[in-house]
Tab-separated table of C-alpha atoms and ligand atoms in Angstrom:
chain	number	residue	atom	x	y	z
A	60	UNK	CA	8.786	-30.343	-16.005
A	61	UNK	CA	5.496	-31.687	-13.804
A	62	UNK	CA	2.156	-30.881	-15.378
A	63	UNK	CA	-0.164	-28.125	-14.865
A	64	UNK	CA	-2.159	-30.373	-12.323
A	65	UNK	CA	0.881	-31.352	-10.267
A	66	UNK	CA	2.226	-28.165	-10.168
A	67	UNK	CA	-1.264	-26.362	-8.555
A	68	UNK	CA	-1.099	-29.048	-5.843
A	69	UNK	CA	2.118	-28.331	-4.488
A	70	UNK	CA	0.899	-24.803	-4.863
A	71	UNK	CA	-1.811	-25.322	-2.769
A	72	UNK	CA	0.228	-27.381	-0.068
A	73	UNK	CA	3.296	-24.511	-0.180
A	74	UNK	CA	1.849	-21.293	-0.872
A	75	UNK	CA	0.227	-18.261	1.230
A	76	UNK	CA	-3.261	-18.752	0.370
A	77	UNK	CA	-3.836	-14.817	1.694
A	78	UNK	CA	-2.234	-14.025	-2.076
A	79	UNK	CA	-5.175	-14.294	-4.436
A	80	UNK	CA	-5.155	-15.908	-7.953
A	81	UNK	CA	-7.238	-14.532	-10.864
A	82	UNK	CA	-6.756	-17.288	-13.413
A	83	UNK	CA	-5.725	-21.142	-12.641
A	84	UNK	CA	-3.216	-21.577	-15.142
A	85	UNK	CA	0.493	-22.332	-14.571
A	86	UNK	CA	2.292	-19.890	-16.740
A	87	UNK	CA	5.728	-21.416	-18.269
A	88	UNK	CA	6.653	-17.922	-20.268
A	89	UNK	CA	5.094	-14.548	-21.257
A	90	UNK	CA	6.947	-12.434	-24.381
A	91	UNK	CA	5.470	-9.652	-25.700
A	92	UNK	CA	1.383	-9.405	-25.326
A	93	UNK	CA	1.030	-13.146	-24.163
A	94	UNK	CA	1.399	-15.638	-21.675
A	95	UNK	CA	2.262	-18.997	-22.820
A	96	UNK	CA	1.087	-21.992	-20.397
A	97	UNK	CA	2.518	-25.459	-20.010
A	98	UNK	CA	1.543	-26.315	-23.010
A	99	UNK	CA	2.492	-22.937	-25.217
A	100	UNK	CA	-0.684	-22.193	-25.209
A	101	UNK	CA	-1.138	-18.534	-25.933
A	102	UNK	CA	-3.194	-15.675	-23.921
A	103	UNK	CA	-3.386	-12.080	-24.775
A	104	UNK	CA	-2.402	-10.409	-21.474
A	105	UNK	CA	-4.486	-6.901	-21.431
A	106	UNK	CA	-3.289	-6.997	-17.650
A	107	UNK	CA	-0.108	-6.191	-18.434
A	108	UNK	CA	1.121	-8.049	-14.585
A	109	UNK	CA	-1.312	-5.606	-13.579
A	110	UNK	CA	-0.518	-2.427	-15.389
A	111	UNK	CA	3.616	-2.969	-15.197
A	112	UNK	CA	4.890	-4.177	-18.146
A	113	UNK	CA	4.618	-1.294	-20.099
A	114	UNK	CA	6.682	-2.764	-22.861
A	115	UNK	CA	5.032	-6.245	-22.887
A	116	UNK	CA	6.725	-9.091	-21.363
A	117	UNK	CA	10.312	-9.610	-21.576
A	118	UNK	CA	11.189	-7.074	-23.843
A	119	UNK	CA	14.628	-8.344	-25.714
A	120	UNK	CA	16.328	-4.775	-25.485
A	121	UNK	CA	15.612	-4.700	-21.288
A	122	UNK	CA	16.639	-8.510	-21.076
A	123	UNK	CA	19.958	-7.460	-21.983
A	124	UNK	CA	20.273	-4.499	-20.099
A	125	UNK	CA	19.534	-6.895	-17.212
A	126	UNK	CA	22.075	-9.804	-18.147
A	127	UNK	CA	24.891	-7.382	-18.585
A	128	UNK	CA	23.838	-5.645	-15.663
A	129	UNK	CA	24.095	-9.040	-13.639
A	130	UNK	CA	27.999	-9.353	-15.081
A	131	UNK	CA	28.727	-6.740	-14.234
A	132	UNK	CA	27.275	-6.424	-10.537
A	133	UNK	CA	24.078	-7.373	-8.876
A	134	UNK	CA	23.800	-6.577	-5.406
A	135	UNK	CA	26.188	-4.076	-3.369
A	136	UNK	CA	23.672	-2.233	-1.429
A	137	UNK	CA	23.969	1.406	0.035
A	138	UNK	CA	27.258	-0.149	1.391
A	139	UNK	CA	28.574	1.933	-2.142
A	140	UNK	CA	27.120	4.323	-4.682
A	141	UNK	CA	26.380	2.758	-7.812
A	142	UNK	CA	26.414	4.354	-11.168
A	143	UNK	CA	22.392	2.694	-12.285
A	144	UNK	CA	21.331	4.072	-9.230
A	145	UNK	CA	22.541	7.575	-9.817
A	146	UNK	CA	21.553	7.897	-13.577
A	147	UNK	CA	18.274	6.879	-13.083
A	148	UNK	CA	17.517	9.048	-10.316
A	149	UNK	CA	19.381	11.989	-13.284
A	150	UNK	CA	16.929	10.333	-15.677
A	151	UNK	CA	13.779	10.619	-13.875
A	152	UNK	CA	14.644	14.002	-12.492
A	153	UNK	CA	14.393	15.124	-16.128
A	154	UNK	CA	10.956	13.664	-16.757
A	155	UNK	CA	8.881	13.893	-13.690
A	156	UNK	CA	6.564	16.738	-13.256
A	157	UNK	CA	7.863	20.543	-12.351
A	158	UNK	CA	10.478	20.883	-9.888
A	159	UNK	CA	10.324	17.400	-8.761
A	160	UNK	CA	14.116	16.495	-8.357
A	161	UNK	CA	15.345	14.253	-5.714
A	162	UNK	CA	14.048	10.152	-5.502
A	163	UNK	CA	14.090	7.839	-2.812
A	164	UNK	CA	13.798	4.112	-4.343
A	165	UNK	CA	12.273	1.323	-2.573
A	166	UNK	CA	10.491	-1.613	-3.796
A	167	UNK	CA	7.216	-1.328	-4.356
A	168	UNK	CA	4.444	1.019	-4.410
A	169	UNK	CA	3.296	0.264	-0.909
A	170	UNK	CA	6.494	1.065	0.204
A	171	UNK	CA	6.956	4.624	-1.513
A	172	UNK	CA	3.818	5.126	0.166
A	173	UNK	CA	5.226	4.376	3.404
A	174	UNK	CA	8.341	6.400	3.082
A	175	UNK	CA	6.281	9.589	1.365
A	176	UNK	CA	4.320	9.206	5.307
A	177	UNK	CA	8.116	9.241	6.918
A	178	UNK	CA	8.777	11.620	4.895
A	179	UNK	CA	5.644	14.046	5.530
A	180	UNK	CA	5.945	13.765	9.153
A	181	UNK	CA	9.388	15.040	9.381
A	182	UNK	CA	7.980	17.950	6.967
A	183	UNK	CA	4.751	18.683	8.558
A	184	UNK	CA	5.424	18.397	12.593
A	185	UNK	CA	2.328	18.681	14.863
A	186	UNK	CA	-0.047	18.169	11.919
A	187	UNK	CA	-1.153	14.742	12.652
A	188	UNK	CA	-4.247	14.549	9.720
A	189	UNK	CA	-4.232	12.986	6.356
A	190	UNK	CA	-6.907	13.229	3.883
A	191	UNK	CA	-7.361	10.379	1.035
A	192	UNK	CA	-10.283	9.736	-1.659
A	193	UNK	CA	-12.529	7.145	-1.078
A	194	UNK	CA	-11.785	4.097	-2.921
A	195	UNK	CA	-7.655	4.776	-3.320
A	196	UNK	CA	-5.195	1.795	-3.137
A	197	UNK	CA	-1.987	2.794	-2.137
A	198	UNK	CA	-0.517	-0.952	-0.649
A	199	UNK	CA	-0.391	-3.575	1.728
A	200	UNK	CA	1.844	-2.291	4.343
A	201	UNK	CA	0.498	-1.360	7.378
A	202	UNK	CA	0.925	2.236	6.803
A	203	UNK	CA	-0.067	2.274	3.285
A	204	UNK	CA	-3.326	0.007	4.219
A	205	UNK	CA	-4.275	2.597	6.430
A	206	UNK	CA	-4.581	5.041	3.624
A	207	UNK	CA	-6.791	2.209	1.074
A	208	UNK	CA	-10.097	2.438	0.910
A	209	UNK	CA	-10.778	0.683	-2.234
A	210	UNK	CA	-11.850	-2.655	-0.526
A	211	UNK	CA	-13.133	-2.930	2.829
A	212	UNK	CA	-11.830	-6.491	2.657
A	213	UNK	CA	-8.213	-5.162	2.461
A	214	UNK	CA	-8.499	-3.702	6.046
A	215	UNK	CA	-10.899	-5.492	7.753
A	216	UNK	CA	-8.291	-7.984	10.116
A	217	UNK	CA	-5.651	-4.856	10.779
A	218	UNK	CA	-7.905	-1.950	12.589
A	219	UNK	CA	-6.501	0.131	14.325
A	220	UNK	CA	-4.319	1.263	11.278
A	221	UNK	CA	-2.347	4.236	11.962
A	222	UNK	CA	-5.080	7.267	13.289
A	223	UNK	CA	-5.565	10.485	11.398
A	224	UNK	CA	-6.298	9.374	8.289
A	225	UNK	CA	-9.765	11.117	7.064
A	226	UNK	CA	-11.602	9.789	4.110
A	227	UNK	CA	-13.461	12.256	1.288
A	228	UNK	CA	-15.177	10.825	-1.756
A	229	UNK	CA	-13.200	10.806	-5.173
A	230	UNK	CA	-15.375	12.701	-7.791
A	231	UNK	CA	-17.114	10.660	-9.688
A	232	UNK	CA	-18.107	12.694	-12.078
A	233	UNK	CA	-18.844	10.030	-15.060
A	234	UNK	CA	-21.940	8.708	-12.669
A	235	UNK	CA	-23.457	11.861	-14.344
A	236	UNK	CA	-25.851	11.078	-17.380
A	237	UNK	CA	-26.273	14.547	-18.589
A	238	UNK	CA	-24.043	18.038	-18.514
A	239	UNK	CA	-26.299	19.599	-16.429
A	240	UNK	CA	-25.965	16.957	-13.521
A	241	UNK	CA	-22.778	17.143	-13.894
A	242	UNK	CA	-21.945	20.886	-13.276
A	243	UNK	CA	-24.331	20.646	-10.505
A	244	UNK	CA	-22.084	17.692	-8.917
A	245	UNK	CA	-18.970	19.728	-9.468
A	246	UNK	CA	-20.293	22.503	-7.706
A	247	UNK	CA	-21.067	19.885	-4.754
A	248	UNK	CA	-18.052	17.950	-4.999
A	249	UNK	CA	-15.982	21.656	-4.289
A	250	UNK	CA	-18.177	21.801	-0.924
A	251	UNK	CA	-16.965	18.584	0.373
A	252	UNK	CA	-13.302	19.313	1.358
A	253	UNK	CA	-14.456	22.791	2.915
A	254	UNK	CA	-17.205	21.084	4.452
A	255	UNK	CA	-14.705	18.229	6.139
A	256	UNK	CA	-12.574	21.598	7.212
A	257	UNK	CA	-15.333	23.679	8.631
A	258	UNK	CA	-16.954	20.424	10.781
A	259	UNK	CA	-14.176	18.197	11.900
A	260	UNK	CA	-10.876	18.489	10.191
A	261	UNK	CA	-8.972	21.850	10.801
A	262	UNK	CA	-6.967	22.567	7.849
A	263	UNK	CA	-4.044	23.653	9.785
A	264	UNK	CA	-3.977	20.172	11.198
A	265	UNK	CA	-4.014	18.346	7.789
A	266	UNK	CA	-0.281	17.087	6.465
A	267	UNK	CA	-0.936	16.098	3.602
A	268	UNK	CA	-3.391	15.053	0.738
A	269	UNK	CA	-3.223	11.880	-1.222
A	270	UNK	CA	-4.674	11.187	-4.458
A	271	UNK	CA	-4.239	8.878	-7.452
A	272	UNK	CA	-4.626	11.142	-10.995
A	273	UNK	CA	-6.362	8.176	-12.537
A	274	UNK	CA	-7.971	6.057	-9.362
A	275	UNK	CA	-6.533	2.348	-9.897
A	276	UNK	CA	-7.850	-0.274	-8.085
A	277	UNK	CA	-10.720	1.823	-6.919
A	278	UNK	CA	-12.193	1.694	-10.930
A	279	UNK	CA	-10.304	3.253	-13.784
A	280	UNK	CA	-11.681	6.378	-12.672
A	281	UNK	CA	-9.380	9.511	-13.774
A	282	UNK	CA	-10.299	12.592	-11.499
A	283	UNK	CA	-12.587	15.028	-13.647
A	284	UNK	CA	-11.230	17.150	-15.827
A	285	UNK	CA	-13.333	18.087	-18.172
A	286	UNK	CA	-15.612	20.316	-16.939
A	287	UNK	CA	-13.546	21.611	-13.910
A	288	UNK	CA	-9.908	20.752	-12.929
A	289	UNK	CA	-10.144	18.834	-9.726
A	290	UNK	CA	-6.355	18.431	-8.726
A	291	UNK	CA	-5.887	21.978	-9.876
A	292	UNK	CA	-8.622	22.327	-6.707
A	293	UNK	CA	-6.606	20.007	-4.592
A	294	UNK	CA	-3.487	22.453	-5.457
A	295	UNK	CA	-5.216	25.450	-4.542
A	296	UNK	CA	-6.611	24.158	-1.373
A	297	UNK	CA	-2.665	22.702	-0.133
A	298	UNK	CA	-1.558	26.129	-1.194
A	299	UNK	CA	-3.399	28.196	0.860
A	300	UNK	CA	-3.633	26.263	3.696
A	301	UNK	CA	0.228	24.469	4.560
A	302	UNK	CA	-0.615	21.264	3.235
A	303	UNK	CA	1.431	18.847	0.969
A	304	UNK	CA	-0.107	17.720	-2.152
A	305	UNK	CA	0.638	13.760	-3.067
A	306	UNK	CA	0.106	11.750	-6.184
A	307	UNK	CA	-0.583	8.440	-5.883
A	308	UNK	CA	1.205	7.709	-9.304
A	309	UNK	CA	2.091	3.869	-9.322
A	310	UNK	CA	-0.537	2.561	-11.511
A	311	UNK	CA	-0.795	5.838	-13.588
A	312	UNK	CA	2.488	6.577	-14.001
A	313	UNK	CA	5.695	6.162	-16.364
A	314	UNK	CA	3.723	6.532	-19.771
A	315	UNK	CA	0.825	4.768	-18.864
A	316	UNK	CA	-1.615	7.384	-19.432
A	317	UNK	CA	0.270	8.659	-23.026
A	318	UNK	CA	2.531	11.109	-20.871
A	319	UNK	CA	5.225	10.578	-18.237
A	320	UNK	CA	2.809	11.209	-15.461
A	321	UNK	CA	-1.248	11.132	-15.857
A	322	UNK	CA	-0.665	14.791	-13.699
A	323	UNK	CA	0.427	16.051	-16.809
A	324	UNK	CA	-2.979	16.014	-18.409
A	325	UNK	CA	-3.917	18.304	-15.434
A	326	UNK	CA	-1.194	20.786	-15.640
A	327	UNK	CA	-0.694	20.978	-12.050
A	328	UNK	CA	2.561	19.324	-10.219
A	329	UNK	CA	2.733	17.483	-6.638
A	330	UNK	CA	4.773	18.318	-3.780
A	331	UNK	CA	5.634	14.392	-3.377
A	332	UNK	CA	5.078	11.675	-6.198
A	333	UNK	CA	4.745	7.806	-5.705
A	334	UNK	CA	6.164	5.446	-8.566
A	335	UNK	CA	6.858	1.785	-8.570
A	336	UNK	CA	4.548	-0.897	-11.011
A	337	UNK	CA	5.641	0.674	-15.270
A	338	UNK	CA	8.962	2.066	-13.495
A	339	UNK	CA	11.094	-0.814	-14.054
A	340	UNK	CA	8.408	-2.522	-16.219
A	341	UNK	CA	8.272	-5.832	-14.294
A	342	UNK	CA	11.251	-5.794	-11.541
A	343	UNK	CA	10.532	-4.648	-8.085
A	344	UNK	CA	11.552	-1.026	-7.912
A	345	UNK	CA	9.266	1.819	-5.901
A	346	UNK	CA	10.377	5.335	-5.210
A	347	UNK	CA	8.987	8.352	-3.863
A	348	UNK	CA	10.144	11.682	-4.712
A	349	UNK	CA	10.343	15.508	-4.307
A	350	UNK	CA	11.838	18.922	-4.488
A	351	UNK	CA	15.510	18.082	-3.392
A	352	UNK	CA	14.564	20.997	-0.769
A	353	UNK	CA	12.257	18.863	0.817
A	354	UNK	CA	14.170	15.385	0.564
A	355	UNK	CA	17.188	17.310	2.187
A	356	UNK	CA	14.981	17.354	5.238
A	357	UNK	CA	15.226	13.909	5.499
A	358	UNK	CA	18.128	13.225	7.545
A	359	UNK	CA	20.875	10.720	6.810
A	360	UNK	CA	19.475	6.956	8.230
A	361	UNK	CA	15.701	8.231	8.662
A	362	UNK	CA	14.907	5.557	6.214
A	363	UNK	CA	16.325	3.105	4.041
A	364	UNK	CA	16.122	-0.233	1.932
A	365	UNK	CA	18.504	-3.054	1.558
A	366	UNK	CA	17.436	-3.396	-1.914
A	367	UNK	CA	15.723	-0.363	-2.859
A	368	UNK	CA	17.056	0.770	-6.158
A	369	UNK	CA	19.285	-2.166	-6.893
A	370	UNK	CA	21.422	-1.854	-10.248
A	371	UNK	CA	19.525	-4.806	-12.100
A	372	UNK	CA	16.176	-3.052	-11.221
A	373	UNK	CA	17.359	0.350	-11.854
A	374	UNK	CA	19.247	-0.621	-15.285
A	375	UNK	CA	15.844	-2.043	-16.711
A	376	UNK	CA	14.515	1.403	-15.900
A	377	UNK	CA	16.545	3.033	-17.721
A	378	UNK	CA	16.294	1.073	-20.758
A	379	UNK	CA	12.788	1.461	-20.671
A	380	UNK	CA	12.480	4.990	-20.779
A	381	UNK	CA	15.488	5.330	-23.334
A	382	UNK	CA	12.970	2.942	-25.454
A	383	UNK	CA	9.913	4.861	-24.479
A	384	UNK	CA	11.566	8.227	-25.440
A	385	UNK	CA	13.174	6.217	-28.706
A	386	UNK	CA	10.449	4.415	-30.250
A	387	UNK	CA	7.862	7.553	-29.481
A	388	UNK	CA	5.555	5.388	-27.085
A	389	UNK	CA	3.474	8.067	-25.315
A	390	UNK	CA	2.193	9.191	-29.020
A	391	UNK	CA	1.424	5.265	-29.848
A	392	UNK	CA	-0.532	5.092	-26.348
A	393	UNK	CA	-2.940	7.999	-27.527
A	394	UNK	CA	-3.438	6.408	-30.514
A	395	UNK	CA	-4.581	3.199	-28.982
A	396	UNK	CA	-6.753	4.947	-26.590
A	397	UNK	CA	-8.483	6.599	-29.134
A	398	UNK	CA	-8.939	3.180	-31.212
A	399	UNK	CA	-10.351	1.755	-27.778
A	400	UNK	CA	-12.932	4.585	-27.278
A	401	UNK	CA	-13.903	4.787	-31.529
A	402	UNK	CA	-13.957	1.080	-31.172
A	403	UNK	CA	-16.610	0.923	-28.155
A	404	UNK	CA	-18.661	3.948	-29.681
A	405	UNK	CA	-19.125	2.382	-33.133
A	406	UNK	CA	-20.454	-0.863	-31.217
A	407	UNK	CA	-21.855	0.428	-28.500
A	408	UNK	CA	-22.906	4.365	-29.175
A	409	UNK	CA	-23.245	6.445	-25.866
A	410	UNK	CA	-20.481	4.504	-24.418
A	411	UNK	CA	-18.402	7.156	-23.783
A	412	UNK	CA	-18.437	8.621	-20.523
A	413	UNK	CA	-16.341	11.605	-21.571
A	414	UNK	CA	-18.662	12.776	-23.943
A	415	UNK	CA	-22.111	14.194	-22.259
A	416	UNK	CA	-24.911	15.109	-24.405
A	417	UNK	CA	-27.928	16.682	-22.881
A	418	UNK	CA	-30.004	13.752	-22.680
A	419	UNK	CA	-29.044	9.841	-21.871
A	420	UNK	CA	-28.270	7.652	-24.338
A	421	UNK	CA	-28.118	4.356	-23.222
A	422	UNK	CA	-25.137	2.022	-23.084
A	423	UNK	CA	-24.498	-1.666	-21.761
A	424	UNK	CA	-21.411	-0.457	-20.963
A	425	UNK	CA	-19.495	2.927	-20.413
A	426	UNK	CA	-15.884	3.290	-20.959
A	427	UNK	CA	-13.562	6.067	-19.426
A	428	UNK	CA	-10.459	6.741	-18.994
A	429	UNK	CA	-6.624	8.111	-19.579
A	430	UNK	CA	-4.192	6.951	-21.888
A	431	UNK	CA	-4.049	2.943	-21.172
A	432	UNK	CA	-5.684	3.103	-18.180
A	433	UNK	CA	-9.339	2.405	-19.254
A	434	UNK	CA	-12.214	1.207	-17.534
A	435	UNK	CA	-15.632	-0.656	-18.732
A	436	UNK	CA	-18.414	-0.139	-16.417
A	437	UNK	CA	-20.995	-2.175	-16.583
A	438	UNK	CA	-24.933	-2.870	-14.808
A	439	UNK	CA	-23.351	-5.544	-11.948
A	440	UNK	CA	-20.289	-7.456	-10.804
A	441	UNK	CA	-21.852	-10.552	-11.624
A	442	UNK	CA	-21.889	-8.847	-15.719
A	443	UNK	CA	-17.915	-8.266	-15.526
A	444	UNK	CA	-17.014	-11.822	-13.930
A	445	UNK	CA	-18.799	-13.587	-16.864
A	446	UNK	CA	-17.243	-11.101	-19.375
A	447	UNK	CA	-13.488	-11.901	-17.649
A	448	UNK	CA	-14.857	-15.675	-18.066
A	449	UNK	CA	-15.953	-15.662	-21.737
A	450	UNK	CA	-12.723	-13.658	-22.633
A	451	UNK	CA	-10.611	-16.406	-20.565
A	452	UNK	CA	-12.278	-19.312	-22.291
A	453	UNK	CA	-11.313	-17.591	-25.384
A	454	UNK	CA	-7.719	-16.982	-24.186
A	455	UNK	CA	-7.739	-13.390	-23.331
A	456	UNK	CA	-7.030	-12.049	-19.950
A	457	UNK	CA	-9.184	-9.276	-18.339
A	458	UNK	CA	-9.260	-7.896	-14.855
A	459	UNK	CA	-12.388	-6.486	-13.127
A	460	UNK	CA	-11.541	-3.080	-10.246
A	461	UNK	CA	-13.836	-1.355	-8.344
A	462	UNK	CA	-15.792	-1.285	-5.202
A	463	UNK	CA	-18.332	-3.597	-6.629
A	464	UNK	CA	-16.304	-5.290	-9.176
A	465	UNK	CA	-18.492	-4.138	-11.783
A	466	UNK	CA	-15.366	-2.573	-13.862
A	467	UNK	CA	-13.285	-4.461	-16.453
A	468	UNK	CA	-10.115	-2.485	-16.542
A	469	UNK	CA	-7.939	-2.626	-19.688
A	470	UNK	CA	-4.681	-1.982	-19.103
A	471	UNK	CA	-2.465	-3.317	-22.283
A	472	UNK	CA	1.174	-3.218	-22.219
A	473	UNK	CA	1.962	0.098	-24.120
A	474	UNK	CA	3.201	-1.331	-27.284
A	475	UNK	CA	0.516	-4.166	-28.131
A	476	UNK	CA	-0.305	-3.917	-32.054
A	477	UNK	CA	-3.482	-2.413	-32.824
A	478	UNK	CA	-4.628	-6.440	-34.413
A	479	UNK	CA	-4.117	-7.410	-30.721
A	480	UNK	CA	-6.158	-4.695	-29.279
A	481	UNK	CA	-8.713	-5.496	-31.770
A	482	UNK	CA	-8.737	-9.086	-31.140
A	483	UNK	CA	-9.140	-8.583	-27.542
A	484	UNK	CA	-11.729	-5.946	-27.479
A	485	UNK	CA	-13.790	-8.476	-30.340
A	486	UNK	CA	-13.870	-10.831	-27.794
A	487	UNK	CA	-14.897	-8.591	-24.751
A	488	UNK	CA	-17.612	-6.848	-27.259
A	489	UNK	CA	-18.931	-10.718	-28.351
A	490	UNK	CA	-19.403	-11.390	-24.020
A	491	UNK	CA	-20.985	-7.710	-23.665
A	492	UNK	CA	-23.915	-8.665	-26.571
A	493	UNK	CA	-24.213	-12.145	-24.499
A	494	UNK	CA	-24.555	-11.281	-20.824
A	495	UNK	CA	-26.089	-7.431	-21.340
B	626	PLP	C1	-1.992	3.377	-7.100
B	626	PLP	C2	-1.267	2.287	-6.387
B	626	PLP	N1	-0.492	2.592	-5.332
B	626	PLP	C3	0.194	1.652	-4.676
B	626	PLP	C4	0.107	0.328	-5.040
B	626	PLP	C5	0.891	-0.713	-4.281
B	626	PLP	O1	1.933	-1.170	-5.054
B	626	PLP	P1	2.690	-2.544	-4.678
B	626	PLP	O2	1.753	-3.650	-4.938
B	626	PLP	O3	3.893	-2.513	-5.566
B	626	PLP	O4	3.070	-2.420	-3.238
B	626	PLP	C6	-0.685	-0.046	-6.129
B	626	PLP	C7	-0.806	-1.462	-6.531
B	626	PLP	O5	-1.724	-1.866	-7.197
B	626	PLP	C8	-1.389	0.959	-6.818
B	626	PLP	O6	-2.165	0.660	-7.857
């Protein structure tokens, strides 16, 4: 095998430089929590390959679904029907939210995105609006980059995107430092969509609605719930006025938040979901999905995928979520979030942004989130880069989110032992006393 060295030239000389890097290491393996380099040199992974491998790299029990999947068939396309293909569509029909039934797979979140907009424009005829929150990332495709906001960087080369698409703010409710600021927001925050109707957006003319539960790239960010329901809100506001209700749940989704789908917490159900990153825990596989009433108004050869739901992608799905249900996963990911938050309020008391008292108490950092979706918000971008440093240098991987980059987001693979957590969060609480 060449050398680390050797190995970054040629990647330099071969490779897309558009595709960004976080860390300069060649990676030879990754098993469970960690990432081995050239020279099997460990690093806790609390990216997870960005929030998908929700049962840690390489998971034995999936690696053999896989292999005997590949003897047995790997690629037939929609030439046939296949039998992975049909059970997981059976198996997610039984854990998605409500009525949702009927999946379309794909590849990748971007591209459930873009086939939830096919699919919304053969439901919705003649309304040619879209709302989104600011600060959503829904993918790379053209269609999908029309409806991110979370960088302006991500759209800055591709304008004009696809027209219609109208941008409200995502309640930020944690910005609040005290309870009374933050039922005064929430009143304000209710205003905005009516506002956007009453001035320049007719509601009759809005398709559809797009949200992410818990806001990904945009900054850990789950949409309040505390004080007021805001997707119950959203659901009210499609109901009464025509307008399909869509959860962004790629990031959010298939356990991540400690149940099946982070719109659980809310008690309210979509009319379309998105899926793709946890859903085949680290094998392209994206779907989009609905009440079979709705999908049925898709008509034959509207859309499609060569690969979309292959059987090696679709087999690895299943396993997961046969493990997930088996080894009781969504209780073990409340139980790490709540060592996460304890953890951060012993060292750091007033850190947590879910808990509002009536005055501030200050924090160097404030932590928030669902489930294994958590974000650290600190003073300045230039703060989280040198926290993602230290915790490199010490062999632990981190990635900042948000606007300003100024939020570490922790996403751990679902079954990392509570030592691991507490190794990694050590670390990142040893760089917060240094650079805050
Ligand atoms: C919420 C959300 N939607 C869509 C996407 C796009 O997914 P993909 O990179 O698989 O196209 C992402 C990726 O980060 C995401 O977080």
């Amino acid at each position: 095998m060449r050398d680390e060295q050797a190995y970054l030239i040629s990647d330099a000389e071969y490779l897309s430089p558009a595709l960004g890097r976080v860390f300069h290491f060649v990676a030879k393996r990754a098993s469970g929590s960690y990432i081995y380099d050239l020279n099997e040199k460990p690093y806790l992974d609390m990216t997870s390959g960005i929030a998908v491998n929700q049962l840690g790299h390489s998971h034995p029990e999936v690696v053999e679904a896989i292999t005997k999947q590949a003897q047995e068939s790997i690629h037939t396309s929609c030439v046939v029907h296949y039998p992975a293909n049909i059970e997981l569509a059976e198996a997610l029909a039984g854990i998605m939210p409500g009525d949702i039934n009927s999946t379309f797979f794909c590849n990748s979140g971007a591209e459930a995105a873009d086939g939830a907009l096919k699919l919304i424009k053969i439901l919705q005829p003649g309304r040619n609006n879209f709302i989104v929150h600011r600060g959503s990332f829904h993918g790379r495709t053209l269609g999908a980059t029309a409806l991110t906001t979370s960088k302006a960087s991500y759209r800055k080369y591709f304008d004009p995107l696809i027209p219609g698409v109208n941008v409200i703010n995502f309640p930020n409710t944690f910005a609040c430092k005290t309870i009374d600021e933050r039922r005064s927001f929430e009143n304000q925050m209710h205003k905005e969509i009516e506002l956007m109707f009453a001035t320049h957006v007719a509601p009759e003319s809005v398709a559809a609605i797009f949200i992410e539960p818990v806001l990904g790239e945009g900054g850990y960010l789950p949409a309040p719930i505390e004080y007021v329901n805001y997707l119950k809100h959203l659901r009210t506001l499609c109901d009464k006025h025509g307008i399909l209700l869509v959860f962004d749940e790629v990031q959010s989704g298939m356990a991540r938040t400690g149940k099946w789908f982070a719109s659980e917490h809310y008690g309210v159900v979509p009319d379309i979901q998105l899926m793709a990153k946890g859903l085949s825990g680290g094998l392209p596989l994206g779907a989009f999905a609905t009440r079979k009433e709705l999908m049925y108004k898709m008509p034959p050869g509207s859309h499609g995928s060569t690969y979309g739901g292959n059987p090696i992608c679709c087999r690895a799905a299943l396993k997961m979520i046969e493990i997930i249900k088996r080894d009781k996963v969504l209780d073990k990911v409340l139980d790490s979030s709540e060592y996460i938050f304890k953890y951060f309020e012993n060292k750091f008391p007033g850190s947590n942004s879910h808990k509002l008292s009536d005055t501030e108490i200050h924090s160097p950092v404030k932590v928030r989130g669902l489930g294994l979706m958590i974000g650290l918000e600190f003073a300045s971008g230039e703060i989280t880069t040198k926290i993602k440093e230290y915790a490199y240098s010490k062999q632990v991987l981190v990635l900042p989110c948000g606007a300003y980059g100024n939020i570490i987001r922790l996403a751990p693979d679902l079954t990392m032992s509570e030592a691991d957590i507490q190794k990694g969060l050590d670390i990142i609480a040893e760089a917060i006393k240094l650079y805050c």
